[in-house]
Coordinates of C-alpha atoms and ligand atoms in Angstrom, one line a residue:
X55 CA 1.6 36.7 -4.7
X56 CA 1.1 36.3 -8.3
X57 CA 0.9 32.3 -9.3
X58 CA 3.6 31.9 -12.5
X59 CA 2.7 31.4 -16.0
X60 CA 4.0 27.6 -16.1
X61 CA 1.6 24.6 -17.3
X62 CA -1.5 24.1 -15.1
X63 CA -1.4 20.5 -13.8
X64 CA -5.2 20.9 -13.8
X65 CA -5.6 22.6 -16.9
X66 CA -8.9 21.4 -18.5
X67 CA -10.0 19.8 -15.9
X68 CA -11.6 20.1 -12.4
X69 CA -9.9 21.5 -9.7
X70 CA -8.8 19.0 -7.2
X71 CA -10.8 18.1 -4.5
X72 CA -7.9 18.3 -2.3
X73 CA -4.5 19.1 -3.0
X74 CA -2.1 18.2 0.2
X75 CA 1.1 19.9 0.6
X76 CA 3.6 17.7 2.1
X77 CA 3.9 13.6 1.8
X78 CA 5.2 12.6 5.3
X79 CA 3.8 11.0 8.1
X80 CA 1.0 13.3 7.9
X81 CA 0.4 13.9 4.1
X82 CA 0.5 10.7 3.4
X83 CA -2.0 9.6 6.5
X84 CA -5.0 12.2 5.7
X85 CA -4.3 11.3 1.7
X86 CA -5.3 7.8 2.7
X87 CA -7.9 9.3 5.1
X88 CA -9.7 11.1 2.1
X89 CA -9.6 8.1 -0.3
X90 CA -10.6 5.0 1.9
X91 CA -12.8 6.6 4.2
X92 CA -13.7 10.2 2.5
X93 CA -15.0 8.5 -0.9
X94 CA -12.6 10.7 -2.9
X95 CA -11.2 9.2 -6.0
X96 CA -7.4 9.6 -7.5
X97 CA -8.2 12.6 -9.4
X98 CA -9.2 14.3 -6.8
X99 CA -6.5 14.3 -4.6
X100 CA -2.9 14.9 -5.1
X101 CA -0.2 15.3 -2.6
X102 CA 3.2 17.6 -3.3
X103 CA 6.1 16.2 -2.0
X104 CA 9.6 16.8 -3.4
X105 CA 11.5 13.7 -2.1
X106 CA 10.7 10.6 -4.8
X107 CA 8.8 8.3 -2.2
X108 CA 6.1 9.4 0.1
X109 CA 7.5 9.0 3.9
X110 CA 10.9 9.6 3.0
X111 CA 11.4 12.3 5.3
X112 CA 10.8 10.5 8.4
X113 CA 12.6 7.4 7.2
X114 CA 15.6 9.0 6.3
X115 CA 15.3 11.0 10.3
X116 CA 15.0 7.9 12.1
X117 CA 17.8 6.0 10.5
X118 CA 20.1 9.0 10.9
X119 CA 19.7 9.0 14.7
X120 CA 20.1 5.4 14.7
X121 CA 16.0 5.0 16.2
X122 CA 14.7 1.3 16.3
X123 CA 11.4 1.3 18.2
X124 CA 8.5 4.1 17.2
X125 CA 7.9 6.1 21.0
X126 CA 4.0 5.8 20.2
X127 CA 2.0 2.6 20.5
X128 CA 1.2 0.4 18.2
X129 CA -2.5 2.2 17.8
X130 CA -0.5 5.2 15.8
X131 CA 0.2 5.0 12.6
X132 CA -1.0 6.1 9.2
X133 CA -4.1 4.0 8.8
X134 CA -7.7 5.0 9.3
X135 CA -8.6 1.5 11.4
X136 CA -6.2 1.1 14.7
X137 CA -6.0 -2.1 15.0
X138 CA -4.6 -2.3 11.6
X139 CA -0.8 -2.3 12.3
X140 CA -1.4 -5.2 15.1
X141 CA -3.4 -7.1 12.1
X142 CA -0.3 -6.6 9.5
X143 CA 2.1 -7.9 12.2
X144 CA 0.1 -10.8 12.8
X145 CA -0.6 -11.3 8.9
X146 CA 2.8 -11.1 8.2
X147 CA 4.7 -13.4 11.3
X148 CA 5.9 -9.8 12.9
X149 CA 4.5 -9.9 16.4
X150 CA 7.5 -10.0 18.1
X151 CA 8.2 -6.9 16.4
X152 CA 5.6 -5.4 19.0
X153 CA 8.0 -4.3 21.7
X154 CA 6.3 -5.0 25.3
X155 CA 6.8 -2.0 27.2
X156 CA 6.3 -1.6 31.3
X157 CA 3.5 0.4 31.9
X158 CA 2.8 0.9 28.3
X159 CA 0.9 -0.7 25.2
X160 CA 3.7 -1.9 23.1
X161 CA 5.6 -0.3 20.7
X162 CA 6.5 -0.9 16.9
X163 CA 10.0 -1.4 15.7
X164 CA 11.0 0.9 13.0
X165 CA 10.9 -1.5 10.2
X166 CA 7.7 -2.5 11.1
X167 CA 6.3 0.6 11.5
X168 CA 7.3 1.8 8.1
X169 CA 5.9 -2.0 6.3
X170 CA 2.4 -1.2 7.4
X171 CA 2.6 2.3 6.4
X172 CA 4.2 0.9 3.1
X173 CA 1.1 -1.5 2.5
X174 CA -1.3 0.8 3.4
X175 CA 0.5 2.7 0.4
X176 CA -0.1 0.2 -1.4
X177 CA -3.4 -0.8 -0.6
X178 CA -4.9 2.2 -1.3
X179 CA -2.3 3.3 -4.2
X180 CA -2.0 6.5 -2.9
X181 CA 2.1 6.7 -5.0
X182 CA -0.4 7.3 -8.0
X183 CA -1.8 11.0 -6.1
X184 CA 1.9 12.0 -5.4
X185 CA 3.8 14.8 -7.6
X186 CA 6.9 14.9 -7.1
X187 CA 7.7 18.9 -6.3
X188 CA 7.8 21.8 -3.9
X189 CA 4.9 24.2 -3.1
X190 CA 6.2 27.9 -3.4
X191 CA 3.0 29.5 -3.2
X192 CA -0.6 29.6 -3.6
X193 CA -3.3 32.3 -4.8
X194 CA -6.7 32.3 -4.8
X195 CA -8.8 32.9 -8.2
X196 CA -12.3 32.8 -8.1
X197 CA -13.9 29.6 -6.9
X198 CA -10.6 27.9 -6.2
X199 CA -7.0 27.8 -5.0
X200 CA -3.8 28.0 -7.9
X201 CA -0.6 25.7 -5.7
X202 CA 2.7 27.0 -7.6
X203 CA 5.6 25.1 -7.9
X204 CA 8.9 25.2 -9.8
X205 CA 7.7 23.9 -13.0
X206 CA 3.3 23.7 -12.5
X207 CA 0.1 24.7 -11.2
X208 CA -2.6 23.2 -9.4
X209 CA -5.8 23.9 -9.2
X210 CA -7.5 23.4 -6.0
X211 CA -10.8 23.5 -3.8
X212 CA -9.0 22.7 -0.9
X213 CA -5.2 22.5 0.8
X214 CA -3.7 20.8 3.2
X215 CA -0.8 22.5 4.5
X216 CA 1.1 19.0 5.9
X217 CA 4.6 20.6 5.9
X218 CA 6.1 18.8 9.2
X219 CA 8.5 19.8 11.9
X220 CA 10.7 22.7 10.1
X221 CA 12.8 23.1 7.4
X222 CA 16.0 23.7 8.5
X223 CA 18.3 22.1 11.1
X224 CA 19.1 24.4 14.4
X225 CA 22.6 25.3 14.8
X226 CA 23.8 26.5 17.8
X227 CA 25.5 30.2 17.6
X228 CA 29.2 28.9 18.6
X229 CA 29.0 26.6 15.2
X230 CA 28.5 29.6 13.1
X231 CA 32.2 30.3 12.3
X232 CA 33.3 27.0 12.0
X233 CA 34.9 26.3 8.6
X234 CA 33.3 23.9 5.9
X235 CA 35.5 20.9 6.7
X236 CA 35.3 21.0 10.2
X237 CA 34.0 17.7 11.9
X238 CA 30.8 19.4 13.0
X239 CA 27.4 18.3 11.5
X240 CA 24.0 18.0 12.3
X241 CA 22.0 14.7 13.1
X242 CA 19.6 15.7 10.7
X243 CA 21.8 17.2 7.9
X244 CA 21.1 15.3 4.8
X245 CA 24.3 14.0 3.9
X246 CA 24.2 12.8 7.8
X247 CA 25.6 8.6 8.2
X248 CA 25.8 7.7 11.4
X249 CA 28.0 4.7 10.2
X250 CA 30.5 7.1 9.0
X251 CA 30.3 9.4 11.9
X252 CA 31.7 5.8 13.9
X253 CA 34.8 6.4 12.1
X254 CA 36.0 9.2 13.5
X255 CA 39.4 8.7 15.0
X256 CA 38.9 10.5 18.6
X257 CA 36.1 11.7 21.1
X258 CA 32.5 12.0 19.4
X259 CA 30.5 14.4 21.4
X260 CA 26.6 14.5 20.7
X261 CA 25.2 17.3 21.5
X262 CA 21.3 17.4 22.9
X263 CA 19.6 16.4 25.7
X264 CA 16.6 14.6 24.7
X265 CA 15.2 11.7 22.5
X266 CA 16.8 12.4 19.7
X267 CA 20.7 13.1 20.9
X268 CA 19.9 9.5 23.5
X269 CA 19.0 7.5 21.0
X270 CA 21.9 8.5 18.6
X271 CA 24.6 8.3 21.3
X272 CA 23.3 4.8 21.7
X273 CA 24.0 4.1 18.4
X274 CA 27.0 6.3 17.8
X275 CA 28.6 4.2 21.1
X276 CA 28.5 0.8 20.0
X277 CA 31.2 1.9 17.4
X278 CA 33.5 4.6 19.3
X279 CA 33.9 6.5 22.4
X280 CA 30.9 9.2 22.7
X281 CA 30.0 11.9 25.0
X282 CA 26.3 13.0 25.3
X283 CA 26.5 16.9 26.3
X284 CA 23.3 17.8 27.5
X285 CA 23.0 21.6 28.6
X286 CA 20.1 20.1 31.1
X287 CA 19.9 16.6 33.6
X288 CA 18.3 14.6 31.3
X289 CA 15.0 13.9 32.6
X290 CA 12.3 10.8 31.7
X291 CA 9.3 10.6 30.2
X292 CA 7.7 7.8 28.2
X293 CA 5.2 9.6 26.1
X294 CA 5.1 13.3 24.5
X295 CA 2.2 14.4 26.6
X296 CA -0.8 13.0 28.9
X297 CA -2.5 10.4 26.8
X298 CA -5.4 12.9 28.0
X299 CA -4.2 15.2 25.3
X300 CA -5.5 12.4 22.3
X301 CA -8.8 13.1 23.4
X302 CA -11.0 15.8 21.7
X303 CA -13.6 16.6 25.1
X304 CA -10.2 17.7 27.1
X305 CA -9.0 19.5 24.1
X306 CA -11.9 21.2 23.8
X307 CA -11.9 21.8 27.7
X308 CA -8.4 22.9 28.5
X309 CA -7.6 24.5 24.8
X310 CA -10.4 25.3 23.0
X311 CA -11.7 27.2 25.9
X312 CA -9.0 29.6 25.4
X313 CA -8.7 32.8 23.1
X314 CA -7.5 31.1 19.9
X315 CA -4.2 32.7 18.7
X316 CA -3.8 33.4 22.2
X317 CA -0.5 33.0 24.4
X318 CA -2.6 31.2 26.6
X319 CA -3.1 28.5 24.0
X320 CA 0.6 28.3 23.3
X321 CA 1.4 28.2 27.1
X322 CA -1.0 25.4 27.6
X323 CA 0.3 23.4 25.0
X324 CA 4.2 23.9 26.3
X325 CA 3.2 22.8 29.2
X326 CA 1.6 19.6 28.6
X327 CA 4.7 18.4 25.9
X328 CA 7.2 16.8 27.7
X329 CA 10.1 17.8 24.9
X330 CA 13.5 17.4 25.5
X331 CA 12.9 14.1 27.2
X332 CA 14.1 10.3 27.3
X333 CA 11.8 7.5 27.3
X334 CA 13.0 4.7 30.2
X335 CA 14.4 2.7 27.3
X336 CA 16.0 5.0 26.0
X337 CA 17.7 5.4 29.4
X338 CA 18.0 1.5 29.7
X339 CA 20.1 1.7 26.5
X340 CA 22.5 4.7 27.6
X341 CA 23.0 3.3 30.7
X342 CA 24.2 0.4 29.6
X343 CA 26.5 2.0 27.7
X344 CA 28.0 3.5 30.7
X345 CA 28.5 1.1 32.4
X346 CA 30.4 -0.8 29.4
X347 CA 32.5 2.2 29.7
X348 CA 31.5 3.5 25.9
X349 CA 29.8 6.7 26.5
X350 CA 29.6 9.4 29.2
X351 CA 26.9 11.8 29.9
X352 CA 28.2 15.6 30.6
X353 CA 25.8 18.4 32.4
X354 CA 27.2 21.6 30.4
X355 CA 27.3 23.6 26.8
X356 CA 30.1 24.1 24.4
X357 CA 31.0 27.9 24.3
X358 CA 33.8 27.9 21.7
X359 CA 35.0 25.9 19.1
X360 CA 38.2 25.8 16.9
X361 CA 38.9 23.6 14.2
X362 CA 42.5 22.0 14.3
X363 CA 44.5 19.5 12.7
X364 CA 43.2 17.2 14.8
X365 CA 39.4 17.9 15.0
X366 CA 37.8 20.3 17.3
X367 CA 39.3 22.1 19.7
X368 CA 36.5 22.4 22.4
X369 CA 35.7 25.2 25.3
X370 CA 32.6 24.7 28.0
X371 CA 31.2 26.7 30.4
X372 CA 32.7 25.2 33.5
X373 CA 36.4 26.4 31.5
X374 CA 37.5 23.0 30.5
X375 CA 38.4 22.0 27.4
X376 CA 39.1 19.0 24.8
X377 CA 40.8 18.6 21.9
X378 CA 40.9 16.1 18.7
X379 CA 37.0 15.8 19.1
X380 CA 34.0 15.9 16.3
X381 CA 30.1 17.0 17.7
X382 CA 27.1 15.9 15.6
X383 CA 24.1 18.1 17.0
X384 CA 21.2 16.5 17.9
X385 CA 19.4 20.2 18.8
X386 CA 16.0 20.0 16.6
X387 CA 14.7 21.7 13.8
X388 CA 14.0 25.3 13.4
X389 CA 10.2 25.7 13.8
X390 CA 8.2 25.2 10.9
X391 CA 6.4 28.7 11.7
X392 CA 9.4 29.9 10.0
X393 CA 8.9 27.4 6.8
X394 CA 8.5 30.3 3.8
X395 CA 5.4 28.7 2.9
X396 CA 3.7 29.7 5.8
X397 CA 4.3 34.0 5.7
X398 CA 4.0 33.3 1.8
X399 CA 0.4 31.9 2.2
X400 CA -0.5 33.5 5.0
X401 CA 0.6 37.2 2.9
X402 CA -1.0 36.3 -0.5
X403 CA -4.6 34.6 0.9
X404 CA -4.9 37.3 3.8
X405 CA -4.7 34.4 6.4
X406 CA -4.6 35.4 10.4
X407 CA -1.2 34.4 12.6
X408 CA -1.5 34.6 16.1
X409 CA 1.1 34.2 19.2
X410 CA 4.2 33.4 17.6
X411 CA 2.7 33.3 14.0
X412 CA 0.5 30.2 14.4
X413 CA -1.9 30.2 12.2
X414 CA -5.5 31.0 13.6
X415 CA -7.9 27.9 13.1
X416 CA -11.2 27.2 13.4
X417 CA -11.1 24.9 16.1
X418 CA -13.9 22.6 14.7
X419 CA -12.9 22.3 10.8
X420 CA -9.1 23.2 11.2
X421 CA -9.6 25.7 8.2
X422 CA -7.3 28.7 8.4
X423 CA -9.2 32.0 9.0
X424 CA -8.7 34.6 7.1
X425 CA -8.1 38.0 8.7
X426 CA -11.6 39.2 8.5
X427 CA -12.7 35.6 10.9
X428 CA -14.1 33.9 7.5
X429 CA -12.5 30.4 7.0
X430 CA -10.3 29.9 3.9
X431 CA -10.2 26.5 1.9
X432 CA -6.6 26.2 3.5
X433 CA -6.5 23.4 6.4
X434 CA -3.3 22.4 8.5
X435 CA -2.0 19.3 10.0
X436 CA 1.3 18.9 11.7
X437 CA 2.8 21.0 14.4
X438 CA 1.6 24.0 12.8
X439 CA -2.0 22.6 14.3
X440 CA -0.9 22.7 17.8
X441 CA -3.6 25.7 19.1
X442 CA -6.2 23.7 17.7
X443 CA -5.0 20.1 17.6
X444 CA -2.9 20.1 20.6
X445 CA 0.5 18.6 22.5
X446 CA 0.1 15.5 20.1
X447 CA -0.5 17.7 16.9
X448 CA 3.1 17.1 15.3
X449 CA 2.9 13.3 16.0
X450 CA 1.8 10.1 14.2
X451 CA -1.6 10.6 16.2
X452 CA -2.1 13.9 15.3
X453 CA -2.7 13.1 11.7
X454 CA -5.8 11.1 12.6
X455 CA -7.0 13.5 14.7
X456 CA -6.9 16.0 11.6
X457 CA -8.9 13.6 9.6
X458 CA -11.6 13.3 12.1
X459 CA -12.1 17.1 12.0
X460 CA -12.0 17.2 8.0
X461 CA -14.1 14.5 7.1
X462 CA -16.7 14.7 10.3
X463 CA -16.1 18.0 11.9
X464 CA -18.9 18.1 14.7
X465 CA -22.0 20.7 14.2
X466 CA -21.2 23.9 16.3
X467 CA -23.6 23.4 18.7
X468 CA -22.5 19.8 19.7
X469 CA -19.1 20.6 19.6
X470 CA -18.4 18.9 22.8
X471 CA -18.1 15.4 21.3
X472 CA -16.0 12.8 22.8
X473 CA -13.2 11.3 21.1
X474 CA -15.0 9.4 18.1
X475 CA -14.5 5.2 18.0
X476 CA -11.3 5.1 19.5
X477 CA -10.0 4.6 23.4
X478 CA -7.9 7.6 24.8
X479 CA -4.1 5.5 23.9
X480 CA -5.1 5.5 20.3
Ligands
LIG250 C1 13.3 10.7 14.2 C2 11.9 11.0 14.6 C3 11.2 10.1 15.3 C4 9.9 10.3 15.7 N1 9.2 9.3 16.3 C5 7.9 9.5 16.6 C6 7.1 8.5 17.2 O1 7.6 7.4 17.6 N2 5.8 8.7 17.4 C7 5.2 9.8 17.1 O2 4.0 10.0 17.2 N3 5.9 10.9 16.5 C8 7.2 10.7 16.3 N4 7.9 11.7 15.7 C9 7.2 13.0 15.4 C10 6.4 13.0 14.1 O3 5.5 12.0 14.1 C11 7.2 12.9 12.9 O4 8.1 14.0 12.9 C12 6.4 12.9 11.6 O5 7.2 12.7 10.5 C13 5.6 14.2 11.4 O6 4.9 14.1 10.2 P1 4.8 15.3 9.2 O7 4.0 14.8 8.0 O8 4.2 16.4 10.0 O9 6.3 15.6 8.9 P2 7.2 14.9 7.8 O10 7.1 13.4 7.9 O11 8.6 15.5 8.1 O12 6.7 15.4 6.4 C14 6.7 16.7 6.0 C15 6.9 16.7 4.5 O13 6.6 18.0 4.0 C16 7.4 18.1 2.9 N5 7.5 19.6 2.5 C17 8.1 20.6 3.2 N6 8.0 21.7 2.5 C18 7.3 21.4 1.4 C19 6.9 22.2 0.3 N7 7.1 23.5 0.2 N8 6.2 21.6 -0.7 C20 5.9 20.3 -0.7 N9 6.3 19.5 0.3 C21 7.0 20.1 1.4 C22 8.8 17.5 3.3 O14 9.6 17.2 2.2 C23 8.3 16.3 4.1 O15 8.3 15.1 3.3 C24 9.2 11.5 15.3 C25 10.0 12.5 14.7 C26 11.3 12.2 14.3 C27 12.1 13.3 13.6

């Protein structure tokens, strides 16, 4: 595509060293990568992100679905040294906000998480690389890459695509007619409150069966009288994937060993995610509710829906039905292959997609090949890394797993490498 004839952010100057595309968990992690442990200065980095504080993304995910513990240990998070969040708690008189879990390491709260990754903001100033706007394309023009947005241009040796879980919210097909006013909404709509949702005056049904829809009945139940409509039997698991899957010699082993672009790849990486599940406390909390009599759990899908006077008129499989109820899906995001970015970049720099349209890395640098198997100056991080990076790409970890491979990417022939510095749960 042809890059717009707005004001170069750049103009005059260098191009950036790196510009990163996307300020979330994972933008904001390889940002502080490249500046505290990369030796890259301010000027040479910038991150676009259109929310007006870095993180905000997440933050605003996990309140709306009412989450108060991080699922990863306390070894993930957004700095470079991980021991660092345990330090901060310490520092700061937070340990018991280091929730002991059986089995386990412990977990952050929430809060806690988000005041580490809020110092480490801090510490490393990383606000001052954040532009506050939205990536609509990028071109390439002779030594470097032109990022477009709405109202600039940068100039760029090398992106980081950093653009998270998906754009939009995933609606089932039944929702479609429904009118504007009806009490239907998404958990991750953006206008979503689940302290408003409580106010509804009949029966709130959630609709999901895995962390997300569990953790937001929970919350959801303290208030009012919820159902959580899982189309599955909600099954448990404590961790994404295999804590094998952090570790870069059984990436390389199980993944890397496969054709890359390859169904094989995406197969492998299914298999080992254990999505759509509920940690045990998770579980602990919905049972609980049970057994206070504030929640149910249903085994069945919504097939119709009507809007009424008095909320939803609901149809399920089985045949039943219920009236005067609202639902609030808790049924993901659409994937982020389908994020425009990614066609529009992968269209204008000639960029190879393989099964499903993942992009086709180089397993050792995580640079995007083009379609003629040279690597572009475009890397990615996020679940769009999952051929390379694997189950854990879209998570906290994956970030730092990302760095490793930018800033130290092993020599071809040693490519076998362990792991570097840390154990397998970090
Ligand atoms: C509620 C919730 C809880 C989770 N809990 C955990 C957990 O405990 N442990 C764990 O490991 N993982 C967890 N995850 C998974 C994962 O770690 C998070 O989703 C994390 O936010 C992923 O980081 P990210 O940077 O890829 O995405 P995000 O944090 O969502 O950031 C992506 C950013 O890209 C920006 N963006 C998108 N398009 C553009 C564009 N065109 N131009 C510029 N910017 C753009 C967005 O505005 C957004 O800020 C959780 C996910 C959710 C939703």
């Amino acid at each position: 595509m042809t890059v717009g004839q707005g004001d170069t952010e750049s103009a005059g100057r260098q191009p950036y060293e790196y510009v990163i595309i996307g300020g979330g968990i994972h933008g904001t992690c390889l940002a502080n990568y490249l500046l505290a442990d990369g030796g890259y200065c301010h000027d040479e980095v910038r991150i676009v992100e259109p929310r007006d504080e870095l993180l905000a993304s997440f933050e605003l995910k996990a309140r709306q679905c009412g989450m108060k513990t991080l699922r990863s240990t306390f070894v993930q998070h957004i700095d470079s040294e991980p021991f660092s969040l345990e330090s901060f708690a310490e520092g700061a008189g937070l340990g018991a906000e280091l929730v002991a879990t059986d089995d386990y390491p412990s977990r952050p709260t929430l809060d806690l998480f988000l005041d580490h990754a809020r110092a480490v903001i801090d510490r490393a100033d990383i606000d001052d690389c954040h532009r506050q706007t939205r990536a609509i394309g990028i071109d390439s023009s002779d030594d470097s890459l032109q990022i477009e947005t709405p109202d600039t241009r940068f100039e760029a040796r090398r992106v980081i695509l950093a653009l998270g879980l998906g754009a939009d919210p995933t609606y089932p097909e039944w929702a479609a007619g429904l009118s504007d006013g009806a009490p239907i909404t998404h958990v991750w709509h953006g206008e979503f409150d689940p302290s408003t949702a409580a106010a509804f005056d009949g029966e709130t049904y959630v609709v999901g069966g895995g962390i997300t829809a569990g953790q937001l009945a929970c919350t959801l139940s303290e208030q009012t009288s919820v159902t959580l409509l899982s189309r599955h039997q909600l099954a448990s698991a404590l961790s994404e994937a295999d804590p094998y899957w952090l570790n870069w010699r059984h990436l390389e082993r199980e993944l890397h060993s496969l054709p890359p672009g390859s169904q094989a790849r995406h197969d492998r990486v299914r298999a080992a995610r254990n999505d759509a599940t509920i940690p045990p406390y998770v579980e602990r909390r919905l049972d609980e509710a049970r057994d206070c009599g504030a929640l149910d759990v249903l085994i069945g899908e919504i097939v119709c829906a009507h809007a009424t006077e008095n909320g939803l008129l609901l149809r399920f499989a089985d045949g039943t039905t219920d009236s005067n109820a609202q639902v609030i899906l808790a049924t993901g995001l659409d994937p982020v292959l389908d994020h425009p970015l990614v066609s529009t970049v992968a269209e204008s720099l000639s960029l190879q997609r393989g099964t499903n349209g993942f992009p086709v890395l180089d397993d050792r640098t995580l640079a995007w090949q083009r379609t003629d198997g040279s690597p572009s100056p475009v890397y990615v991080s996020g679940a769009l890394a999952e051929p390379s990076v694997g189950p854990f790409a879209r998570n906290v970890i994956g970030a730092r797993r990302v760095a490793e491979r930018l800033l130290d990417p092993p020599d071809q022939a040693d490519s076998r490498r362990a792991t570097p510095r840390y154990s397998g749960t970090s």
